[in-house]
CSV table of N, CA and C in Angstrom, one decimal:
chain,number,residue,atom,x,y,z
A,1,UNK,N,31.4,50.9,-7.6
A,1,UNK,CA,30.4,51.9,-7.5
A,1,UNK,C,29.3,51.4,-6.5
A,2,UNK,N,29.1,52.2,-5.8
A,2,UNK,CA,27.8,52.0,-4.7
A,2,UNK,C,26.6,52.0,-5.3
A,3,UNK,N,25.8,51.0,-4.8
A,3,UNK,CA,24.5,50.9,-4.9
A,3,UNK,C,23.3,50.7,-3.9
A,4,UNK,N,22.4,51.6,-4.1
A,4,UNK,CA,21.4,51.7,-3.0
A,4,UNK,C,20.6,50.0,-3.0
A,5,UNK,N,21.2,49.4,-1.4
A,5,UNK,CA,20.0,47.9,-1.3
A,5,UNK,C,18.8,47.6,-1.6
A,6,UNK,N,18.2,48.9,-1.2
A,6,UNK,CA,16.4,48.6,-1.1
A,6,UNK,C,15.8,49.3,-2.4
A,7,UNK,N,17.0,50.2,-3.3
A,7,UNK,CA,16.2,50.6,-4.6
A,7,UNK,C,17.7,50.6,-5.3
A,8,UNK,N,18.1,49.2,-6.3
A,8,UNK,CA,19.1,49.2,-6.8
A,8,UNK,C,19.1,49.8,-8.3
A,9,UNK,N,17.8,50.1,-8.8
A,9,UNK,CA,18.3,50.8,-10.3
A,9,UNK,C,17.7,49.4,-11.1
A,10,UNK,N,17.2,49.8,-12.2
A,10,UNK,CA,16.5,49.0,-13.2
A,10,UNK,C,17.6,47.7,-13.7
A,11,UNK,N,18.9,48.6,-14.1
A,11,UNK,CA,20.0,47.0,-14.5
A,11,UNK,C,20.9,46.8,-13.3
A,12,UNK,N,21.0,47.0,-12.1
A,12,UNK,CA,21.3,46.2,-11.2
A,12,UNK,C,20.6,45.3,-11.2
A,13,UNK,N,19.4,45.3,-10.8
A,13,UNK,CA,18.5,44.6,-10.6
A,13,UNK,C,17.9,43.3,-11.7
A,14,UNK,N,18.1,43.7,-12.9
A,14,UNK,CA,17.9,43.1,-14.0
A,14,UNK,C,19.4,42.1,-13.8
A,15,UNK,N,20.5,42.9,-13.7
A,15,UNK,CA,21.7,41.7,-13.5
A,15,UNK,C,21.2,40.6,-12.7
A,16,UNK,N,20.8,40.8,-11.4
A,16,UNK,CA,20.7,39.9,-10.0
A,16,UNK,C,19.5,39.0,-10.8
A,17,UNK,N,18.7,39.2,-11.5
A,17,UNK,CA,17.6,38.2,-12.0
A,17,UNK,C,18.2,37.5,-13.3
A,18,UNK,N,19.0,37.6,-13.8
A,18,UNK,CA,19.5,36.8,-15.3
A,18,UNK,C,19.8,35.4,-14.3
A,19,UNK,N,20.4,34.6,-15.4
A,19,UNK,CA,20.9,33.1,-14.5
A,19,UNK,C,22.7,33.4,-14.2
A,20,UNK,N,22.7,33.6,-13.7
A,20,UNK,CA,24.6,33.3,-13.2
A,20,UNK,C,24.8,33.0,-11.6
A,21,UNK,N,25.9,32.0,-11.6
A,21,UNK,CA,26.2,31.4,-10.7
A,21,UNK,C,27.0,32.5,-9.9
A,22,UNK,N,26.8,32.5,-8.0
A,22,UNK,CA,27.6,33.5,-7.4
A,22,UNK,C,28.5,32.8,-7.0
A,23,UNK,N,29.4,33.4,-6.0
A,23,UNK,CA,30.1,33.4,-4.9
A,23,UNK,C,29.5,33.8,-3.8
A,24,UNK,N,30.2,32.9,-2.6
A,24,UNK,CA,29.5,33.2,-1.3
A,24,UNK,C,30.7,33.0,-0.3
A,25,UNK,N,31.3,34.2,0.1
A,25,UNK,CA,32.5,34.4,1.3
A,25,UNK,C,31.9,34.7,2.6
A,26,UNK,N,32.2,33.1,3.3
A,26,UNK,CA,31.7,33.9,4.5
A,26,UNK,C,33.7,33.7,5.5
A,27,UNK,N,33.5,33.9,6.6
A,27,UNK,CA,34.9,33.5,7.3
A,27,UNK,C,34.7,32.1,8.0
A,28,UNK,N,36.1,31.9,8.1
A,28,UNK,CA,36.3,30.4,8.9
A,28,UNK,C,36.8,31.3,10.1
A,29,UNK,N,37.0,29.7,10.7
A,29,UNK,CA,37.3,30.6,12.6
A,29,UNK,C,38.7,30.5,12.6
A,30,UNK,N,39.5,30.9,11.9
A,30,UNK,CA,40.7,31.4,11.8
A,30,UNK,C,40.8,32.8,11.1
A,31,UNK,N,39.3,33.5,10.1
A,31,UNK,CA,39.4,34.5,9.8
A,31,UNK,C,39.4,34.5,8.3
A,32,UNK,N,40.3,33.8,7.8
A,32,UNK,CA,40.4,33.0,6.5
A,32,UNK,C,39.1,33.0,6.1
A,33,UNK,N,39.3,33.4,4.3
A,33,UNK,CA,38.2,33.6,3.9
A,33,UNK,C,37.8,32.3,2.9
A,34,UNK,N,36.7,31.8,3.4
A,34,UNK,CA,36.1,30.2,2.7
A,34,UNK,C,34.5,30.7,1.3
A,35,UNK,N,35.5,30.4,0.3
A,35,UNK,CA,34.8,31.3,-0.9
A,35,UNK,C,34.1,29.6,-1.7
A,36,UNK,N,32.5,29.9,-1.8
A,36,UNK,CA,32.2,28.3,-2.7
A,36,UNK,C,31.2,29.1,-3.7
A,37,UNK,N,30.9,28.6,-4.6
A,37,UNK,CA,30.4,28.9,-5.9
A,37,UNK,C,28.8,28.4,-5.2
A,38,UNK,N,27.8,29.0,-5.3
A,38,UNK,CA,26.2,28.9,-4.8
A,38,UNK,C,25.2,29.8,-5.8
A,39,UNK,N,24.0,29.2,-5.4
A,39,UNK,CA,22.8,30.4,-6.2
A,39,UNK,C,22.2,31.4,-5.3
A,40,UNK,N,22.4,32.3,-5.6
A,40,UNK,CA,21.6,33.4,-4.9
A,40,UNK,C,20.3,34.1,-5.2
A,41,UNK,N,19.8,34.3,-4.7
A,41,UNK,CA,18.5,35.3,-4.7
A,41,UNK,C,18.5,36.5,-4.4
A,42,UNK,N,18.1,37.6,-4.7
A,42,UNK,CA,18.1,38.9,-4.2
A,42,UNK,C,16.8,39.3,-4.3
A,43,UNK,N,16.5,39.8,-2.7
A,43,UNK,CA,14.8,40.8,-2.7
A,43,UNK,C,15.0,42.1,-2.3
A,44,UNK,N,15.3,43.1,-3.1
A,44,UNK,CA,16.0,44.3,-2.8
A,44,UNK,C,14.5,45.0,-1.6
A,45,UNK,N,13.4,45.0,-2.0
A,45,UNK,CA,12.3,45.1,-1.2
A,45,UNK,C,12.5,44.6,0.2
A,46,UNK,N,13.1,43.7,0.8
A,46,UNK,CA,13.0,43.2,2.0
A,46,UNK,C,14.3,43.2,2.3
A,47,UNK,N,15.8,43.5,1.5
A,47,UNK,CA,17.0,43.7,2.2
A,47,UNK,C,17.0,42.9,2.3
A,48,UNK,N,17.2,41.8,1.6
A,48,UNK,CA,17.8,40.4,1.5
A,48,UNK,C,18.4,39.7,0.4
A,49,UNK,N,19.0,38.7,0.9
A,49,UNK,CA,19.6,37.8,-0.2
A,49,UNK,C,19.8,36.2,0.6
A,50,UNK,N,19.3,35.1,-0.6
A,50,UNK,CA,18.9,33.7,0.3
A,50,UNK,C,19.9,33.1,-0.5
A,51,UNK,N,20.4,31.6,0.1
A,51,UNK,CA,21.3,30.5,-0.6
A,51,UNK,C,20.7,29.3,0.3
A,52,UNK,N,19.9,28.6,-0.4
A,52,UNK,CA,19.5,27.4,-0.5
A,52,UNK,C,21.0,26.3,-0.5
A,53,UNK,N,20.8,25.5,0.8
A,53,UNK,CA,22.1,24.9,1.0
A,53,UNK,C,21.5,23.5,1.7
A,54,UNK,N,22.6,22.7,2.0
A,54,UNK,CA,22.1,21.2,2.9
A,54,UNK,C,22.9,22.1,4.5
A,55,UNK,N,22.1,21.4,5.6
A,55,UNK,CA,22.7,22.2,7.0
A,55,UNK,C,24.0,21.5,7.3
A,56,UNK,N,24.5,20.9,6.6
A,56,UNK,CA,25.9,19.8,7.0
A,56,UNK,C,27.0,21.1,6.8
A,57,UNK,N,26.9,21.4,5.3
A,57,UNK,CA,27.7,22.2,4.5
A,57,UNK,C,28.8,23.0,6.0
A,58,UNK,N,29.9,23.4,5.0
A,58,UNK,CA,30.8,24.0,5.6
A,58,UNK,C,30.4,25.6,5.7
A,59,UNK,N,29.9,26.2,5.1
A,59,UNK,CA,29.3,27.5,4.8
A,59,UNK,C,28.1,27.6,6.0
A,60,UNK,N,27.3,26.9,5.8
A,60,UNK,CA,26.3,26.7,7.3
A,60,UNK,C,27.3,26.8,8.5
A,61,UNK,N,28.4,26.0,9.1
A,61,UNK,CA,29.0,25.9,9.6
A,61,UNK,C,29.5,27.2,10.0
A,62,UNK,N,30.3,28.0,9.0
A,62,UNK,CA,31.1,29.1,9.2
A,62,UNK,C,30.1,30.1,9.7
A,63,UNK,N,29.0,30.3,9.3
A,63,UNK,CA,27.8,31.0,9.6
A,63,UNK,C,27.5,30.9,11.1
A,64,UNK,N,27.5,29.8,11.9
A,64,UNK,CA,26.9,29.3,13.0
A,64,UNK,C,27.9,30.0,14.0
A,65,UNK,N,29.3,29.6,13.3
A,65,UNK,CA,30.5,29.9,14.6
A,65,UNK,C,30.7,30.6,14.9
A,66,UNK,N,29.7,32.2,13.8
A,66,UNK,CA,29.9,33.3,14.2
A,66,UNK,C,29.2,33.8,15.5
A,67,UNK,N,28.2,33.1,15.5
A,67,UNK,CA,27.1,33.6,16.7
A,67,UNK,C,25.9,33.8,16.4
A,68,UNK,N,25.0,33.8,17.5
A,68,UNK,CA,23.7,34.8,16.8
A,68,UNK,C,23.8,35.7,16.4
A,69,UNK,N,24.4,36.5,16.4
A,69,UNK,CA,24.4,37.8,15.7
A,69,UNK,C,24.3,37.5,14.0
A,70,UNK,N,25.5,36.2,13.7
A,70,UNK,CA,25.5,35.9,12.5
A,70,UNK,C,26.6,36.2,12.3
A,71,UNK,N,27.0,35.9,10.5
A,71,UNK,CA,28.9,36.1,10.6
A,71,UNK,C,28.5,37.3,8.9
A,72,UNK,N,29.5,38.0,9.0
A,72,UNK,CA,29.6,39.4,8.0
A,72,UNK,C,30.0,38.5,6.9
A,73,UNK,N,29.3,38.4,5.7
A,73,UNK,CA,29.6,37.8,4.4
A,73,UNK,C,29.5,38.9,3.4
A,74,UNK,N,29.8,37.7,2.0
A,74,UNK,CA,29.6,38.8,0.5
A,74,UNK,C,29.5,38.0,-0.3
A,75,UNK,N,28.5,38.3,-1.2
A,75,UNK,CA,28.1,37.3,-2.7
A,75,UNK,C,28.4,37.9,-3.5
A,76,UNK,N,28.7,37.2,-4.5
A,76,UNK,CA,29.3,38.2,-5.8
A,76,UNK,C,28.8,37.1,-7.1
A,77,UNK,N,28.3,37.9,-7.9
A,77,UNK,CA,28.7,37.5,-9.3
A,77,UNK,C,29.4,38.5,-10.7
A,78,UNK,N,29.6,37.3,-11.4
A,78,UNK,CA,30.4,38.0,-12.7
A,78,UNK,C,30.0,37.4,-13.9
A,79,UNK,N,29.9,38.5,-15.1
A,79,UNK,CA,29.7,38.5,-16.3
A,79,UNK,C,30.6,39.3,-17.3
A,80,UNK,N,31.7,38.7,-17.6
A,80,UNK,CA,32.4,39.6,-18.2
A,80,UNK,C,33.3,41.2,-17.6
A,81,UNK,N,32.5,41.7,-18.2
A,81,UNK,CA,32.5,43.3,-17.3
A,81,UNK,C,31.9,44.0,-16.5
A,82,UNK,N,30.8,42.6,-16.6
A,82,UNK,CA,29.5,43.2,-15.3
A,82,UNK,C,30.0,42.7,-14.0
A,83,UNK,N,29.6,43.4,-13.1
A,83,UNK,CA,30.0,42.6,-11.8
A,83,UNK,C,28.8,43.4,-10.6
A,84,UNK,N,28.6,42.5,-9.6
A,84,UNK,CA,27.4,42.8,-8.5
A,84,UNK,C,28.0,42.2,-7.1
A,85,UNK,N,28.2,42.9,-6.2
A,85,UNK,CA,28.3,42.2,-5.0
A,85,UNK,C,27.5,43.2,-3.8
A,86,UNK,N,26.7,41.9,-3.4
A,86,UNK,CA,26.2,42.2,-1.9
A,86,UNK,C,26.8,41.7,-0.6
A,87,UNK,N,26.7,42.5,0.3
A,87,UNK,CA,26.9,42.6,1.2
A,87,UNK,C,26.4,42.6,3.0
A,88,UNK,N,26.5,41.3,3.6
A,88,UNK,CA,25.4,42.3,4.7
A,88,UNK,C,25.8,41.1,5.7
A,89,UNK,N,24.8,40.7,7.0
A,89,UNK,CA,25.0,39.7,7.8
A,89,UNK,C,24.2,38.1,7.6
A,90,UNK,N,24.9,37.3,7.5
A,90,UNK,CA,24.4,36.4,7.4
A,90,UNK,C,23.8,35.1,8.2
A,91,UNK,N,22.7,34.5,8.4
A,91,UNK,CA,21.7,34.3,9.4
A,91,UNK,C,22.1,32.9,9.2
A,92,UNK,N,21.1,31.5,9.7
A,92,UNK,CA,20.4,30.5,9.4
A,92,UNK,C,19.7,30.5,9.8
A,93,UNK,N,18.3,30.1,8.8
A,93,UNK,CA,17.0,29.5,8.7
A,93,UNK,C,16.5,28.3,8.5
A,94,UNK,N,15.6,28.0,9.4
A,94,UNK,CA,15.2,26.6,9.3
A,94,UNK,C,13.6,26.5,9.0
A,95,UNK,N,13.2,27.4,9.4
A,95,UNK,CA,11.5,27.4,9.2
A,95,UNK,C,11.2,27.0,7.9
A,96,UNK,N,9.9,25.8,7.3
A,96,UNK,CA,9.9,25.6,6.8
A,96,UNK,C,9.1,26.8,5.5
A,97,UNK,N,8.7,27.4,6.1
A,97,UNK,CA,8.2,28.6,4.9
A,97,UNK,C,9.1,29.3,4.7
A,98,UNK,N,10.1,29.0,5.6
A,98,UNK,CA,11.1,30.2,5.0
A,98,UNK,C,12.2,29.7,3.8
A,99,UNK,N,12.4,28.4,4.1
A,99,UNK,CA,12.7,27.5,3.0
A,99,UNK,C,12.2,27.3,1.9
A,100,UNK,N,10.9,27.1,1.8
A,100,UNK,CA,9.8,27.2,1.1
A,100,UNK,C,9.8,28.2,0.0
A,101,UNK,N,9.5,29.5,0.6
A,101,UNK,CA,10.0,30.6,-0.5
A,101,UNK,C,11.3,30.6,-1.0
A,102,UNK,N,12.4,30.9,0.0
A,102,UNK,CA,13.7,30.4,-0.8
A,102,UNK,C,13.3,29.7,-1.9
A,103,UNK,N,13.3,28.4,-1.6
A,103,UNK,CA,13.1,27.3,-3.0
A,103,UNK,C,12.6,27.9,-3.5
A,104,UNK,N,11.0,28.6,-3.9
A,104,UNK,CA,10.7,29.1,-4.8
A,104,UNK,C,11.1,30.4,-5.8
A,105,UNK,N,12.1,31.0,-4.9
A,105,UNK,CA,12.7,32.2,-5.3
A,105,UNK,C,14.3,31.7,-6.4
A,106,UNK,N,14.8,30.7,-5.6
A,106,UNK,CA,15.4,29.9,-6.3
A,106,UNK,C,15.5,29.3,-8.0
A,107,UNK,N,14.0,28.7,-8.0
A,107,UNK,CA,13.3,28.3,-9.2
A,107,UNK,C,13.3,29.0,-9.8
A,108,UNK,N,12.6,30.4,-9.5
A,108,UNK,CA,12.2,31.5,-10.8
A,108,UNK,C,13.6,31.7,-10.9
A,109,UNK,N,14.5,32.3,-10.4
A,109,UNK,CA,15.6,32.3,-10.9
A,109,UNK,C,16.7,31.9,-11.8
A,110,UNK,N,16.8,30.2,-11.3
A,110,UNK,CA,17.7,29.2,-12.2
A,110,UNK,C,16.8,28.5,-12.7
A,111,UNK,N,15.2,28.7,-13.3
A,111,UNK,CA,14.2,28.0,-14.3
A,111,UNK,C,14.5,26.6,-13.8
A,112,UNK,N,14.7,26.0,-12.1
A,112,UNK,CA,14.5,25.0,-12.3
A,112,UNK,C,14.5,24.9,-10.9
A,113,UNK,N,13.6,24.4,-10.1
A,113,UNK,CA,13.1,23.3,-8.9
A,113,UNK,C,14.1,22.4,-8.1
A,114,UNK,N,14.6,22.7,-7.3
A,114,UNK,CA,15.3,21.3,-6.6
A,114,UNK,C,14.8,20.4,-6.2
A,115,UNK,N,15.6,19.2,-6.0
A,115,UNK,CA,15.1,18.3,-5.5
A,115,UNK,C,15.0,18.5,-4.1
A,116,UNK,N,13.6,17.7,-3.5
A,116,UNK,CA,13.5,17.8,-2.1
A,116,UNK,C,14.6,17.4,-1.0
A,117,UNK,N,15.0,18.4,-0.1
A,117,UNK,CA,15.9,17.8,0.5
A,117,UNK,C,15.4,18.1,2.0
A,118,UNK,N,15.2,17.0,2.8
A,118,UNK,CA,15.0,17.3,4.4
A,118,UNK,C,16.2,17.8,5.4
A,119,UNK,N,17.1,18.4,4.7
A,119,UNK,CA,18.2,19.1,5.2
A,119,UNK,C,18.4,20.3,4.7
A,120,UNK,N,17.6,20.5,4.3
A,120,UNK,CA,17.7,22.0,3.2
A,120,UNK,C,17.7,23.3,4.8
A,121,UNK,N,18.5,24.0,4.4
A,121,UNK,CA,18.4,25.3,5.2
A,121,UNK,C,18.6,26.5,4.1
A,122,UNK,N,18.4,27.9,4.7
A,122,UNK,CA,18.5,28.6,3.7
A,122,UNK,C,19.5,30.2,4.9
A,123,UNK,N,20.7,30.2,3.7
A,123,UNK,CA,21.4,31.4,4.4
A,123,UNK,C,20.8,32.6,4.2
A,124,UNK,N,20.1,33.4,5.2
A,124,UNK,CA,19.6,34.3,4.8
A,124,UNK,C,20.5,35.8,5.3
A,125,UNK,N,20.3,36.9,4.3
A,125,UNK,CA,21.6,37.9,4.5
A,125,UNK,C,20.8,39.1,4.5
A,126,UNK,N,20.9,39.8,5.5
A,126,UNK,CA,20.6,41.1,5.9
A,126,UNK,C,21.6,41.5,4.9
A,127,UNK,N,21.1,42.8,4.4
A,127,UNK,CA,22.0,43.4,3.2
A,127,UNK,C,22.0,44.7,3.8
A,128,UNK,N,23.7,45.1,3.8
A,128,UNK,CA,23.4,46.9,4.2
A,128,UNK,C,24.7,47.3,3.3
A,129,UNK,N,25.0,46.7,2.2
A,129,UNK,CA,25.7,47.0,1.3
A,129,UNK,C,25.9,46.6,-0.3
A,130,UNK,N,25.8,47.1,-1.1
A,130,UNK,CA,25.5,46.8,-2.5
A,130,UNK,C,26.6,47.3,-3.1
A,131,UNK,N,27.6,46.7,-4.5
A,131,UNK,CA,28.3,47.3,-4.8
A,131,UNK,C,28.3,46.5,-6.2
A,132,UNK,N,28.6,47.3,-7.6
A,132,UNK,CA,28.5,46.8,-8.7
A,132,UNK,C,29.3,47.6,-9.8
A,133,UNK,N,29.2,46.9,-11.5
A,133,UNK,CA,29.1,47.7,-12.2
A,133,UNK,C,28.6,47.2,-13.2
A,134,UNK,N,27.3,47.2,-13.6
A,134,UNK,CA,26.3,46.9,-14.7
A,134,UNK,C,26.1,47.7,-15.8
């Protein structure tokens, strides 16, 4: 079922804030789809979705080789019968406030703080697609 990004509905939105762990598919350069278990963040307000990562990661990686433009991804989580997946382009960020909030969006999220890491980047996803069933 389709859901509007920038105004997803009271329990969409309540899903994306509970604690559960997503998925994050972005492509490898063979096209092949490279799926790893990550935390996500969703700011339906600003058409986004962030994943707090180290810049080594393979997922940074697949991101990069797309180009600037950035590489077409999808995050998903699941709860039983519930299910949410976003959809959009995905970036990297390095600025340190932009990390900064991540982390903090992070925290409220999974009620817990990472540790500092001077490699931290954060995947940031233009969203122009929402899809669920809550």
């Amino acid at each position: 079922m389709a859901v509007d990004v920038t105004n997803p509905g009271p329990e969409y939105l309540a899903f994306w804030r509970e604690y559960h762990l997503c998925t994050l598919t972005t492509p490898r350069s063979d096209g092949t789809p490279h799926v790893v278990p990550v935390g996500v963040t969703y700011d339906p307000e600003a058409g986004l979705a962030r994943i707090i990562t180290n810049k080594s990661s393979r997922k940074v990686a697949n991101v990069l080789a797309a180009g600037p433009d950035g590489a077409r991804v999808a995050v998903c989580q699941v709860d039983r019968g519930r299910w949410a997946t976003l959809e959009g382009r995905a970036t990297v960020r390095t600025e340190p406030d932009v990390i900064a909030d991540a982390v903090s969006r992070y925290a409220e999220r999974y009620e817990r703080t990472p540790a500092p890491n001077p490699d931290r980047v954060v995947i940031e996803i233009a969203l122009d697609r929402a899809l669920g069933r809550v």
